C-alpha positions as protocol buffer text, in pm:
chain_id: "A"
residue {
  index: 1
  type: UNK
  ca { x: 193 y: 1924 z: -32 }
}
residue {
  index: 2
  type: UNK
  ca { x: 562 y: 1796 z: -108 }
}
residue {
  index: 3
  type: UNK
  ca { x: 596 y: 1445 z: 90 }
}
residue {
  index: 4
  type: UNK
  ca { x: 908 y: 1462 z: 306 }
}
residue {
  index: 5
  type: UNK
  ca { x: 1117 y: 1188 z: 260 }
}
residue {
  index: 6
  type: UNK
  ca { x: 1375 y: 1166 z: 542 }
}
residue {
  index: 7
  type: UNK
  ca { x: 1751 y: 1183 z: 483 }
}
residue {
  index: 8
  type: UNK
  ca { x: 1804 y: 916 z: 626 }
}
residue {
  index: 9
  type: UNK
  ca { x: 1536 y: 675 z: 361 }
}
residue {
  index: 10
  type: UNK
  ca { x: 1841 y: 785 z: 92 }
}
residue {
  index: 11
  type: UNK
  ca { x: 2085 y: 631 z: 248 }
}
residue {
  index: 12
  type: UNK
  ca { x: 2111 y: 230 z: -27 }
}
residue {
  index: 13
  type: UNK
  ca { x: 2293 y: 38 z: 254 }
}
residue {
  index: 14
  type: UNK
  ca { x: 2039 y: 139 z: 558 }
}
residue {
  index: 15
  type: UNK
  ca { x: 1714 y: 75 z: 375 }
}
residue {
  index: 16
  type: UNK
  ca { x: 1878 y: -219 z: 220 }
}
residue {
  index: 17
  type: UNK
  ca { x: 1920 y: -360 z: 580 }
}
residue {
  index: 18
  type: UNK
  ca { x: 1582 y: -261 z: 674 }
}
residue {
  index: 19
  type: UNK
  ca { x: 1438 y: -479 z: 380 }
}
residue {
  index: 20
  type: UNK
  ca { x: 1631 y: -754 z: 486 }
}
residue {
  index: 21
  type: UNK
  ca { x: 1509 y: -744 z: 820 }
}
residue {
  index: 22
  type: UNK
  ca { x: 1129 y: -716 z: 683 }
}
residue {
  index: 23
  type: UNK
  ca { x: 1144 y: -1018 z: 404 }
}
residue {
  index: 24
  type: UNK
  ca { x: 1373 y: -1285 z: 658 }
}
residue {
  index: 25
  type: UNK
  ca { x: 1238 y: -1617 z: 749 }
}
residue {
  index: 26
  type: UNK
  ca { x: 1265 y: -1700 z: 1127 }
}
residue {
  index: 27
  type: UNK
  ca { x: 1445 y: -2015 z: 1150 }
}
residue {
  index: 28
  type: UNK
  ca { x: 1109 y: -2210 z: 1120 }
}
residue {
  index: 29
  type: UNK
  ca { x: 1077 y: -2109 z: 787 }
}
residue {
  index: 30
  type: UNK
  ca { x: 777 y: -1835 z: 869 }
}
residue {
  index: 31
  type: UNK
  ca { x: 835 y: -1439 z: 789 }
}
residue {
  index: 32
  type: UNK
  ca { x: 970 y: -1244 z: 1021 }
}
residue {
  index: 33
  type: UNK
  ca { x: 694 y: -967 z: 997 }
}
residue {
  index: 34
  type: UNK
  ca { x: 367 y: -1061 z: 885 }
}
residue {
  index: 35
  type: UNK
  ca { x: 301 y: -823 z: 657 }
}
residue {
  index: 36
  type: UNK
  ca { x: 623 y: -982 z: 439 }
}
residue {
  index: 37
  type: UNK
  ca { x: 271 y: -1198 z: 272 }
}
residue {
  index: 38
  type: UNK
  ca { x: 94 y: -912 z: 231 }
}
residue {
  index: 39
  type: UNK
  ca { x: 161 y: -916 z: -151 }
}
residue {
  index: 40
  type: UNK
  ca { x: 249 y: -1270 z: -216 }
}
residue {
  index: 41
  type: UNK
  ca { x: -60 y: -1464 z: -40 }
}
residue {
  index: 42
  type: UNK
  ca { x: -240 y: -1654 z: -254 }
}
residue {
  index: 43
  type: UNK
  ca { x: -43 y: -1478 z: -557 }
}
residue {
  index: 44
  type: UNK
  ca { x: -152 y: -1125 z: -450 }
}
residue {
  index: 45
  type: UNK
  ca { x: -512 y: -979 z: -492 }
}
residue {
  index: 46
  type: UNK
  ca { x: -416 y: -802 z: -799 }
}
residue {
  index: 47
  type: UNK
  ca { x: -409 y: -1143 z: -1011 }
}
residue {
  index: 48
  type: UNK
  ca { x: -643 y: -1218 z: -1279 }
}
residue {
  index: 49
  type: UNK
  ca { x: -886 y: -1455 z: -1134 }
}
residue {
  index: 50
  type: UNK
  ca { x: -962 y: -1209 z: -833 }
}
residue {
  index: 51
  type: UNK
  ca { x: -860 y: -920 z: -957 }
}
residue {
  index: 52
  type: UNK
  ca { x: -1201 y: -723 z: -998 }
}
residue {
  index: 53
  type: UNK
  ca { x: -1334 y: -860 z: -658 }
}
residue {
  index: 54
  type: UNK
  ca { x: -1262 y: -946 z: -293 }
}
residue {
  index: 55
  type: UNK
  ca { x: -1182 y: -1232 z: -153 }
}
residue {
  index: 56
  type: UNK
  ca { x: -1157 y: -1403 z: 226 }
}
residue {
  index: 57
  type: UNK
  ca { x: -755 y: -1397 z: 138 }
}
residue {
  index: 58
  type: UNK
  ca { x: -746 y: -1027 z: 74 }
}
residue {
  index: 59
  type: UNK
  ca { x: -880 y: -961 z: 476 }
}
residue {
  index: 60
  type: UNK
  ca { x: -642 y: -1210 z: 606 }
}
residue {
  index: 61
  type: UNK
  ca { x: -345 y: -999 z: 386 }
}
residue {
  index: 62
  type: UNK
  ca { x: -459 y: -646 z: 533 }
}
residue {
  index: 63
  type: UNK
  ca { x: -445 y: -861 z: 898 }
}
residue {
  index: 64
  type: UNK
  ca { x: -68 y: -946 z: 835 }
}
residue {
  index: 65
  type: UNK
  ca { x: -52 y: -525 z: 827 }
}
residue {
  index: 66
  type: UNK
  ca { x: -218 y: -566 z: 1139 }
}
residue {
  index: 67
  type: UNK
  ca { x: -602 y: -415 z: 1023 }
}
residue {
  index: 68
  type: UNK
  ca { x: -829 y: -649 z: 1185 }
}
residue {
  index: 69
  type: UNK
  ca { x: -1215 y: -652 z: 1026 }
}
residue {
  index: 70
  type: UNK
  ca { x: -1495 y: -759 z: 1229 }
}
residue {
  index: 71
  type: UNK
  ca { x: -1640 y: -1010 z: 1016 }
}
residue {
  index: 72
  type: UNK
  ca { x: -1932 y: -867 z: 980 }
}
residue {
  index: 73
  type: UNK
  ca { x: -1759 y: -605 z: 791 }
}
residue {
  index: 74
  type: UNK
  ca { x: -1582 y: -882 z: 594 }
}
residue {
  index: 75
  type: UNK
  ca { x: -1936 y: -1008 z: 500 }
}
residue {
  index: 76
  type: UNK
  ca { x: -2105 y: -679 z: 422 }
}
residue {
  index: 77
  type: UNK
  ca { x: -1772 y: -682 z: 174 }
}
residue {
  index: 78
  type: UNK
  ca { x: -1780 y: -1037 z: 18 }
}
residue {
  index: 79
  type: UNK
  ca { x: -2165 y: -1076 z: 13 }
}
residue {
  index: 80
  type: UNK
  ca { x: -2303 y: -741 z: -17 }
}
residue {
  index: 81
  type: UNK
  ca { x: -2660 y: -707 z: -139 }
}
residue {
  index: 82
  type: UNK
  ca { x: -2816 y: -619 z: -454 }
}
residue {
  index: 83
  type: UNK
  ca { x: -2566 y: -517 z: -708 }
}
residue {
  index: 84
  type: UNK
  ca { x: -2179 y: -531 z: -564 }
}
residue {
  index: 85
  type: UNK
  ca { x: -2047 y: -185 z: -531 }
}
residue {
  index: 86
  type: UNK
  ca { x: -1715 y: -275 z: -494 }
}
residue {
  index: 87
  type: UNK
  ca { x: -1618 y: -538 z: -775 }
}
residue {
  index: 88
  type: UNK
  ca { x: -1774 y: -216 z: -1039 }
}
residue {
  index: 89
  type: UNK
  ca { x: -1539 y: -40 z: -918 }
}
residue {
  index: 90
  type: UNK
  ca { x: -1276 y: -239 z: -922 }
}
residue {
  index: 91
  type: UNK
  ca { x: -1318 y: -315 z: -1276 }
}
residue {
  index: 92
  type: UNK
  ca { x: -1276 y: 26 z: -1345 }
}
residue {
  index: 93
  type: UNK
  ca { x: -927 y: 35 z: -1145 }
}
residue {
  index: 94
  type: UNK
  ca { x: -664 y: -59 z: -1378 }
}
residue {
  index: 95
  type: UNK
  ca { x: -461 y: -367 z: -1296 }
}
residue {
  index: 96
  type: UNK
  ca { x: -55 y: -328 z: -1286 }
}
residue {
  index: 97
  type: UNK
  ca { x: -64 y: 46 z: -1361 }
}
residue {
  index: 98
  type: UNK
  ca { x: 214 y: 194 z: -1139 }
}
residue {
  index: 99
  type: UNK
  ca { x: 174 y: 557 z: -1003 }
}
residue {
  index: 100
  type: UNK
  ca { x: 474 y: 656 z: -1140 }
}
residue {
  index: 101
  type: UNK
  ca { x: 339 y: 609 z: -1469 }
}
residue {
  index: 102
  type: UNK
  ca { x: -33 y: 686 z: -1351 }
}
residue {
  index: 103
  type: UNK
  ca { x: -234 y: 977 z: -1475 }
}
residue {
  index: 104
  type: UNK
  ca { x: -371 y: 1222 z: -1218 }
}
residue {
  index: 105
  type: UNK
  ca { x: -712 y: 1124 z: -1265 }
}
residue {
  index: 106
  type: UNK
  ca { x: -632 y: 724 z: -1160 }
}
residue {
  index: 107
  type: UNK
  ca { x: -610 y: 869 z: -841 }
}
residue {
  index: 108
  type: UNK
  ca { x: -805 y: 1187 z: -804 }
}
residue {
  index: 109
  type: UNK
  ca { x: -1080 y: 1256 z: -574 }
}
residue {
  index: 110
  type: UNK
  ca { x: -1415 y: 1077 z: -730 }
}
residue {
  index: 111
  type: UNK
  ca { x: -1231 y: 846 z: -958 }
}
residue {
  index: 112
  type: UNK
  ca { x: -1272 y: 512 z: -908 }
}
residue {
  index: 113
  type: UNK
  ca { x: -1003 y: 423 z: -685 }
}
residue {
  index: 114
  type: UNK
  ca { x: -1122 y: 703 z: -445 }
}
residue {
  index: 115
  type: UNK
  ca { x: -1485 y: 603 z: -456 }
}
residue {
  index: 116
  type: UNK
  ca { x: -1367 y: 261 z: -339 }
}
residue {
  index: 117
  type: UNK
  ca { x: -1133 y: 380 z: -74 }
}
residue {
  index: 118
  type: UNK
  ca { x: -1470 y: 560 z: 60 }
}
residue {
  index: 119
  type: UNK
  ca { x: -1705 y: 304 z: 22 }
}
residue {
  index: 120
  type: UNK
  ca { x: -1457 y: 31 z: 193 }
}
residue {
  index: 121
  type: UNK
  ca { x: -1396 y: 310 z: 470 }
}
residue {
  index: 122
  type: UNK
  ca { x: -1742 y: 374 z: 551 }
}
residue {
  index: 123
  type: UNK
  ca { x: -1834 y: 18 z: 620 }
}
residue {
  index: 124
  type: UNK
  ca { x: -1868 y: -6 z: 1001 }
}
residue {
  index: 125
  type: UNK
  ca { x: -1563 y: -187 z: 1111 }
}
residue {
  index: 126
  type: UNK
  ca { x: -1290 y: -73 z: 808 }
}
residue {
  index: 127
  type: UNK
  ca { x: -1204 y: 285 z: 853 }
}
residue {
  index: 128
  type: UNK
  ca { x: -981 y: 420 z: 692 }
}
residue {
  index: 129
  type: UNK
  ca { x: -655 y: 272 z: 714 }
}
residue {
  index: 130
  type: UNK
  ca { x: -842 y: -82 z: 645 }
}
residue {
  index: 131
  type: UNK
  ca { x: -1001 y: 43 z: 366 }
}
residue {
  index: 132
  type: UNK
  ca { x: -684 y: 206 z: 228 }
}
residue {
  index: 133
  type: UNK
  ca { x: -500 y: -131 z: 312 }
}
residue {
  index: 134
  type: UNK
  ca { x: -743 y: -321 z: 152 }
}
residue {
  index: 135
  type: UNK
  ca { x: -722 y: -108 z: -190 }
}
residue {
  index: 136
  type: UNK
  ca { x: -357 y: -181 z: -218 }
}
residue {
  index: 137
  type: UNK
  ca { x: -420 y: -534 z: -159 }
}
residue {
  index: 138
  type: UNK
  ca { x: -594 y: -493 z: -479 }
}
residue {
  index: 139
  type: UNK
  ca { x: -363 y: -251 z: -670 }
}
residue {
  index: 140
  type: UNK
  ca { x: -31 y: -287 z: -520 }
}
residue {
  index: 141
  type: UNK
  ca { x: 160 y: -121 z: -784 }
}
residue {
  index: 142
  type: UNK
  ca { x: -74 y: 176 z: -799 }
}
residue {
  index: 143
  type: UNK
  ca { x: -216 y: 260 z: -434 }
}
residue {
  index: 144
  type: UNK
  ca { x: 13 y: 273 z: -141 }
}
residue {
  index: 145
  type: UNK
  ca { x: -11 y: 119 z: 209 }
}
residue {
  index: 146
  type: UNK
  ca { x: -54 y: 428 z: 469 }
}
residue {
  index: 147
  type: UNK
  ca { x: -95 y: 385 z: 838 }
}
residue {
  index: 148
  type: UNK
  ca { x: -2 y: 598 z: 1159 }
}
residue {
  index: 149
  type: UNK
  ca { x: 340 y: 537 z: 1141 }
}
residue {
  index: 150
  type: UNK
  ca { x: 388 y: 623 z: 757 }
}
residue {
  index: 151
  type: UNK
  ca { x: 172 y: 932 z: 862 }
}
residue {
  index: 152
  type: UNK
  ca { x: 464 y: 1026 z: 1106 }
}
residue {
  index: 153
  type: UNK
  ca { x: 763 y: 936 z: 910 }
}
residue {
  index: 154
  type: UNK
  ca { x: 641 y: 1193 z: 633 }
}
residue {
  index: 155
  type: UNK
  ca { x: 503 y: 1427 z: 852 }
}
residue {
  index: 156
  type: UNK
  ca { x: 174 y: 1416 z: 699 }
}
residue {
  index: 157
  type: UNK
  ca { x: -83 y: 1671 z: 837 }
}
residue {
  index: 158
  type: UNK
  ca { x: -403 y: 1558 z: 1056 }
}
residue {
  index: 159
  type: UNK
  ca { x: -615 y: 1543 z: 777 }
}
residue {
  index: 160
  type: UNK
  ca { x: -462 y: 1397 z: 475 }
}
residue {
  index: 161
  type: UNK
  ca { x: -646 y: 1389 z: 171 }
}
residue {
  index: 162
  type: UNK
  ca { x: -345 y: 1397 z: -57 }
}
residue {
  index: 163
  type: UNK
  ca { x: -101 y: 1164 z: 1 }
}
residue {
  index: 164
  type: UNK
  ca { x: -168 y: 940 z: -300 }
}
residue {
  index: 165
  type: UNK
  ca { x: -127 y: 1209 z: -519 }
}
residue {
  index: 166
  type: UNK
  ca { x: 170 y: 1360 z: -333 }
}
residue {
  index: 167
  type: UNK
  ca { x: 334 y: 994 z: -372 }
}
residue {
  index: 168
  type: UNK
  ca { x: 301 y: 996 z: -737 }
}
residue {
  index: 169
  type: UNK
  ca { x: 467 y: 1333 z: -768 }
}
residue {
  index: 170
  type: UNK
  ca { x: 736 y: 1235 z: -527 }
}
residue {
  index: 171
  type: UNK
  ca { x: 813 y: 962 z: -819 }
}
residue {
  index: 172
  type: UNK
  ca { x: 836 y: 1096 z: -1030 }
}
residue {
  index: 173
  type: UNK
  ca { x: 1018 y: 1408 z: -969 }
}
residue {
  index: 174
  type: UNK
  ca { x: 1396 y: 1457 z: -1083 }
}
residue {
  index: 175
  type: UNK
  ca { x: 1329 y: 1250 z: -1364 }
}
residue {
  index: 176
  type: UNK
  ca { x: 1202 y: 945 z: -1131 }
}
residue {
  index: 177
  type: UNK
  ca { x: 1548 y: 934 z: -915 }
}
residue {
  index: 178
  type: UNK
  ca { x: 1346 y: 830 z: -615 }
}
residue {
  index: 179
  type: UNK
  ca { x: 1215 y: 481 z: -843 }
}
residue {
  index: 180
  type: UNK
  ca { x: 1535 y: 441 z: -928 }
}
residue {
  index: 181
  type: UNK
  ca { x: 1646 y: 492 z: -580 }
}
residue {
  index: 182
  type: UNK
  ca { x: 1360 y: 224 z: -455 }
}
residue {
  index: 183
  type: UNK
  ca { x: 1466 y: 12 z: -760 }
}
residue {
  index: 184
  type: UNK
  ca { x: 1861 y: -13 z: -647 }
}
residue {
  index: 185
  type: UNK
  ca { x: 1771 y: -98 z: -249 }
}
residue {
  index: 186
  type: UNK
  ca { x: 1506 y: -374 z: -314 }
}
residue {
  index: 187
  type: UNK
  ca { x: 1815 y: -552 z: -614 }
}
residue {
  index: 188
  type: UNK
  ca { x: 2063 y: -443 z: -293 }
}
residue {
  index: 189
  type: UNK
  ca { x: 1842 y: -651 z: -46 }
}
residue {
  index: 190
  type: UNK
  ca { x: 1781 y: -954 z: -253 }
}
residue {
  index: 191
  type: UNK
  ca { x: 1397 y: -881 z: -298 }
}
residue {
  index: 192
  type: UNK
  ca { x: 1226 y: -997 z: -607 }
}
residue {
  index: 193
  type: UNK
  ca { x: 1049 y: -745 z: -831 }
}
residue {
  index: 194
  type: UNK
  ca { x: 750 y: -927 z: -773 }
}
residue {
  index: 195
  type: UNK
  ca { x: 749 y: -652 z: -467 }
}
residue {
  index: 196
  type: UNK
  ca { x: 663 y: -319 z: -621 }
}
residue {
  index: 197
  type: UNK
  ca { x: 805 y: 34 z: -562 }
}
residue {
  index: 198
  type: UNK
  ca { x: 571 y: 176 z: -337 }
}
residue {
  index: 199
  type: UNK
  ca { x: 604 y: -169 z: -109 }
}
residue {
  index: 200
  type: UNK
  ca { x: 993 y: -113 z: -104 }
}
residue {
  index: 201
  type: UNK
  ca { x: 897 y: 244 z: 19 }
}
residue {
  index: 202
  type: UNK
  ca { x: 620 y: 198 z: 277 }
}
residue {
  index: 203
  type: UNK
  ca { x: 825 y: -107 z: 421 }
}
residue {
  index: 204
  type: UNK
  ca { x: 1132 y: 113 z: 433 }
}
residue {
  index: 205
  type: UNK
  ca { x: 933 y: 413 z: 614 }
}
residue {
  index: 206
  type: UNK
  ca { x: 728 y: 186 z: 844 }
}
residue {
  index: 207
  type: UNK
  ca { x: 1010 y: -3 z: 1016 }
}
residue {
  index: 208
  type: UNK
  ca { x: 1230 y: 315 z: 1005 }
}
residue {
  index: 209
  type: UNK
  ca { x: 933 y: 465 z: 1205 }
}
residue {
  index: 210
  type: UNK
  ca { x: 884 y: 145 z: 1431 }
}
residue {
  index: 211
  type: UNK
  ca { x: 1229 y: 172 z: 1510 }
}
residue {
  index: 212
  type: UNK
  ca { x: 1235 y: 528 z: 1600 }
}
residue {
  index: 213
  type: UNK
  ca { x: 908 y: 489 z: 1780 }
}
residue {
  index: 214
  type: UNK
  ca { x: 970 y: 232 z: 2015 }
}
């Protein structure tokens, strides 16, 4: 299905502001939100020395999204038995690929991102917005952050199987205008391209959502 970007996510000087709100130190130098070290703790899961497997830091990012593993989960994860499941397939994830530039089959249903998202999801404890969470810990540029409020904003259905393919199309449709458009509002804000794309447009959409929720 298309994914329905609201009007309202177009408009450069109301996403810029929403940005700003996200990335702003309180006055004691901490982030406003949390999830503002999502990416940047410990220089992001997706760098080279950790790149291929988890670590303690990547549970304590998805927690700044507010995902909160029971650590036996956590262990099952960073000392599973036998041969580790999840660092394979991570190896076969490539690193710094965006989805704009992605091929279907990065993403498809039994490729190796997929086949992670499932095995991460069916540990008791994850689910699947941890597991999904914890995936884009890994591969920020290529797998986006999607949670109940995201859901909502872009009126996904019940069961959503698609949205990771229905993001990449979204970007690059109209000859990418909606990366450009994500590219102007995080230079608007002040936000260094160490935050990718799909960050700039899950942060927009969740705090959008927040606010309309409330």
């Amino acid at each position: 299905m298309t994914l329905k970007i609201p009007a309202i996510l177009w408009d450069r000087q109301y996403v810029a502001g929403l940005l700003r709100r996200y990335w702003a130190l309180l006055p004691d130098g901490s982030p406003a939100y949390t999830g503002a070290r999502f990416e940047r703790l410990t220089g992001g899961g997706d760098q080279p020395e950790v790149a291929n497997h988890f670590t303690p830091a990547d549970f304590i990012a998805v927690a700044t999204l507010s995902v909160d593993v029971p650590v036996r989960a956590v262990l099952h994860v960073l000392e599973p038995t036998g041969c580790n499941p999840y660092s394979r397939l991570l190896s076969q994830i490539p690193v710094g690929l965006e989805l704009a530039a992605a091929e279907e089959r990065h993403i498809a249903k039994d490729s190796p991102a997929w086949n992670l998202w499932q095995r991460l999801r069916d540990v008791d404890g994850i689910g699947s917005v941890g597991a999904g969470k914890l995936v884009a810990r890994k591969r920020p540029r290529l797998l986006p952050v999607y949670d109940s409020v995201v859901k909502k904003v872009f009126e996904r259905p019940s069961t959503d199987l698609s949205f990771w393919s229905d993001v990449r199309h979204a970007l690059r449709a109209d000859d990418r205008m909606l990366v450009a458009h994500l590219e102007d509002v995080r230079g608007l804000a002040g936000i260094s391209e160490d935050i990718g794309v799909l960050r700039i447009l899950d942060t927009a959409a969740w705090l959008h959502g927040r606010d309309e929720h409330l």
